[in-house]
XYZ file of N, CA and C in Angstrom:
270
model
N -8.458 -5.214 -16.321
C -9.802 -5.507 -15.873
C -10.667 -4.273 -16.130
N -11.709 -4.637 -16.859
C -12.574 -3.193 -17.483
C -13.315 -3.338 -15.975
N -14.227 -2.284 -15.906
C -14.873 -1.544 -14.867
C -14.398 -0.101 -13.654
N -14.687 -0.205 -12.210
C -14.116 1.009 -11.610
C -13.518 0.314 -10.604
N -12.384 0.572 -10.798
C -11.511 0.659 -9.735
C -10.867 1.590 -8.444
N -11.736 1.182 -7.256
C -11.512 2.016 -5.976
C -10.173 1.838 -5.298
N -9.553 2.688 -4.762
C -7.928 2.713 -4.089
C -8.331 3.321 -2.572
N -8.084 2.085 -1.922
C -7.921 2.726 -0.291
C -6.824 2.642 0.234
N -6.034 3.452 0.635
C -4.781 3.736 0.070
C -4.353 4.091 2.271
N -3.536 3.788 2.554
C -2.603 4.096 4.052
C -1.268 4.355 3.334
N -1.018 5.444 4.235
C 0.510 5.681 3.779
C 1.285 6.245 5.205
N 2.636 5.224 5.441
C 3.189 5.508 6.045
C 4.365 7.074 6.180
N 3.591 7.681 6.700
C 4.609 8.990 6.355
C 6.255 9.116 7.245
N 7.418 9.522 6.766
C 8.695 9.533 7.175
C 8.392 9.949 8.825
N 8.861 9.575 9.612
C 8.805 9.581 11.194
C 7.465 9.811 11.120
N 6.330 9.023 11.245
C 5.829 8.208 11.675
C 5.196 6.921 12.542
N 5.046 6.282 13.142
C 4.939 4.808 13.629
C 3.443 4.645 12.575
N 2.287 4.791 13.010
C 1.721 4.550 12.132
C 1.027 4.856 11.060
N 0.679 4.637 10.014
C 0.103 4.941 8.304
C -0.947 5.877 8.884
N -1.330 6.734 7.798
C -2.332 7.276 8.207
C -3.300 7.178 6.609
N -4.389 7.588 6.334
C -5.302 7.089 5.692
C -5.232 8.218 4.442
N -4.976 7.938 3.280
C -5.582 9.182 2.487
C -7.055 8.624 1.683
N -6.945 9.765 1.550
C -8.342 9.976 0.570
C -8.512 9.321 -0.058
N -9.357 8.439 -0.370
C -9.871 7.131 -1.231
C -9.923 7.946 -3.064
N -9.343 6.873 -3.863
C -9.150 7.351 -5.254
C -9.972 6.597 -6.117
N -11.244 7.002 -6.842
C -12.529 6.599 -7.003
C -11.996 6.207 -8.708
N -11.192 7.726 -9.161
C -11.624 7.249 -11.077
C -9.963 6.976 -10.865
N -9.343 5.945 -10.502
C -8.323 5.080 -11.558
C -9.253 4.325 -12.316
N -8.225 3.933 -13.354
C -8.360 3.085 -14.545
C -7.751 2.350 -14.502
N -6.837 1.690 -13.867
C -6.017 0.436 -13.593
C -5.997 0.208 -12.315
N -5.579 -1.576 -12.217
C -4.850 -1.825 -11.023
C -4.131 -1.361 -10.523
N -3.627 -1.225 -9.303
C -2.403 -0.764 -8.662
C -1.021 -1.623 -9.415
N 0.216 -1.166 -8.836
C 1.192 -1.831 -9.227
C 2.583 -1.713 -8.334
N 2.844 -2.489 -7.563
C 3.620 -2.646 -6.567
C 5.117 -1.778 -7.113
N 5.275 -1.129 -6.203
C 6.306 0.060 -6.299
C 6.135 1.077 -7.625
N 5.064 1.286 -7.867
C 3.988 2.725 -8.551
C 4.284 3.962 -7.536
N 4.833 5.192 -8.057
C 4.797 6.054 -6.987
C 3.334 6.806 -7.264
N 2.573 7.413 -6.834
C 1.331 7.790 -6.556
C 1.336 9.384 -5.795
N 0.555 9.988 -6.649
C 0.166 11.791 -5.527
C -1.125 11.124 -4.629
N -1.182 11.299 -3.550
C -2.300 11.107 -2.513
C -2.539 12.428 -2.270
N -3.603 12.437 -1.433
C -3.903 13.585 -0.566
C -4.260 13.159 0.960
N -3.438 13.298 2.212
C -3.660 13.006 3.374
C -3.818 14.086 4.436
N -4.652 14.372 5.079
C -5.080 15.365 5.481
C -5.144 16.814 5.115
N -5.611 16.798 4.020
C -5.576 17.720 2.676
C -4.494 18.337 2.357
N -3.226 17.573 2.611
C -1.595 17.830 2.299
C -1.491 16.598 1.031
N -0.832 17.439 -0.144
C -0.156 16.758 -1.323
C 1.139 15.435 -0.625
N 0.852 14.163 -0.835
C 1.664 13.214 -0.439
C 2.256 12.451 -1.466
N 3.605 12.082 -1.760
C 3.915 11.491 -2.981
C 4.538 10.389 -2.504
N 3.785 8.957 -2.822
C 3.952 7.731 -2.118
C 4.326 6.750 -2.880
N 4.945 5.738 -2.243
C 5.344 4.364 -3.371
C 4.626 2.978 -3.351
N 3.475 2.615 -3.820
C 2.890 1.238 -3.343
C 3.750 0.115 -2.986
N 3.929 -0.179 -1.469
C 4.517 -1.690 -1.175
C 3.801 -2.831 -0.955
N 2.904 -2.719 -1.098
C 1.719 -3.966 -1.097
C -0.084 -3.468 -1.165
N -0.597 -4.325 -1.456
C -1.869 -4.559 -1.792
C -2.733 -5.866 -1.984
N -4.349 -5.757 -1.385
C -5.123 -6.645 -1.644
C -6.117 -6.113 -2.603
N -6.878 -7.217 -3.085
C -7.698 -6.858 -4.255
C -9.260 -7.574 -3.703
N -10.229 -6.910 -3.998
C -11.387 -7.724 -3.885
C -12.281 -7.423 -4.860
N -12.917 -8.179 -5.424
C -13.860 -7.739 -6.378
C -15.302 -8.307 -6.451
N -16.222 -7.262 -6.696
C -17.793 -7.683 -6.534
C -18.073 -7.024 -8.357
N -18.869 -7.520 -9.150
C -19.041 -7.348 -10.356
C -17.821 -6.732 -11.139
N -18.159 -5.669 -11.819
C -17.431 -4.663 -12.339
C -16.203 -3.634 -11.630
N -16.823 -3.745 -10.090
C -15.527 -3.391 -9.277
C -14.723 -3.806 -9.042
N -13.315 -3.442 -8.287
C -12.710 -3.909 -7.886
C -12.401 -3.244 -6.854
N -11.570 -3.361 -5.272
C -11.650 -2.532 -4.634
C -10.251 -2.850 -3.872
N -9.275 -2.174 -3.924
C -8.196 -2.341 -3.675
C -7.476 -1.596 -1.913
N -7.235 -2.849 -1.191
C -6.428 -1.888 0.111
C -5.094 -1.634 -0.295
N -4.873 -0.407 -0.412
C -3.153 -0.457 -0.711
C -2.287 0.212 0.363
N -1.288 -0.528 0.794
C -0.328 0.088 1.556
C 0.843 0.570 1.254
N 1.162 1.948 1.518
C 2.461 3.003 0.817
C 3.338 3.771 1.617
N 4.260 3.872 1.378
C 5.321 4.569 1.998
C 5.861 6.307 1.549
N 5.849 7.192 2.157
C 6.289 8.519 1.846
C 7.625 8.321 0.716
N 7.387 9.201 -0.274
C 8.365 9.079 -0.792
C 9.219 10.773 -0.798
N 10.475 10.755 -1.177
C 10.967 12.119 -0.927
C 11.814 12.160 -2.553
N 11.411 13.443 -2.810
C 12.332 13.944 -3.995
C 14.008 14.018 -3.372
N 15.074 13.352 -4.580
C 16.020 13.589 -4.035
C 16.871 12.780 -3.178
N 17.416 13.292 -1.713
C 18.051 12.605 -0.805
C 17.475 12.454 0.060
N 17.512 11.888 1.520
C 17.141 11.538 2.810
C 16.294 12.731 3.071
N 15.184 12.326 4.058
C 14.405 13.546 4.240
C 15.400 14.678 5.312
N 15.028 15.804 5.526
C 15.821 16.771 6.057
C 17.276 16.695 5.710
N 17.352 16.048 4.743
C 18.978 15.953 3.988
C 18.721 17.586 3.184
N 20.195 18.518 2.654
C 19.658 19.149 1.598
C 21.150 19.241 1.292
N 21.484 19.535 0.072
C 22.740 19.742 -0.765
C 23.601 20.840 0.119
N 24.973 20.386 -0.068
C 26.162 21.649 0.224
C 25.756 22.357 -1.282
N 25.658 23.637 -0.687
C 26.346 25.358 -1.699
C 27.409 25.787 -1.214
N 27.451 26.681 -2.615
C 28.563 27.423 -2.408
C 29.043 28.389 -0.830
N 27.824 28.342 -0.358
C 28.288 29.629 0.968
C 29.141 28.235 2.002
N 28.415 27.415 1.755
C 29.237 26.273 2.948
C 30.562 26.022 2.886
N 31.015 26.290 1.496
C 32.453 26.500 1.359
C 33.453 27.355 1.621
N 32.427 28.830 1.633
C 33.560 30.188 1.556
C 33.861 30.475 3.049
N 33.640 29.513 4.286
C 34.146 29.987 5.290
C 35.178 29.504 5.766
């Protein structure tokens, strides 16, 4: 769909109960896309999220999208972190 596409974006962050709001994303160029991971910015902290749903509304050339997202974590479980070597030598 040519024109501008707005992203209002909630993202549930890991312990949590509820989403909290990031920063609305003015210059995409596409639709969203259900399980897209995404950089947000939520309370001016870097957030790296996964779209699990979305609505779409559109007035002319816009489109204006609510999207709802989940924290995502590099890796394993959050506060998970790898055995090293020192965990072994005792």
């Amino acid at each position: 769909m040519p024109g501008q596409h707005i992203w209002h974006i909630k993202v549930r962050r890991t312990g949590q109960a509820e989403p909290e709001i990031a920063e609305p994303q003015l210059d995409r160029r596409h639709a969203p896309v259900q399980g897209e991971v995404i950089d947000v910015s939520v309370k001016r902290k870097s957030v790296r999220a996964k779209i699990v749903a979305f609505n779409t509304s559109t007035s002319g050339s816009t489109a204006t999208y609510s999207i709802q997202a989940v924290e995502e974590h590099e890796g394993g479980l959050p506060g998970h972190r790898e055995d090293d070597e020192d965990d072994f030598s005792k």
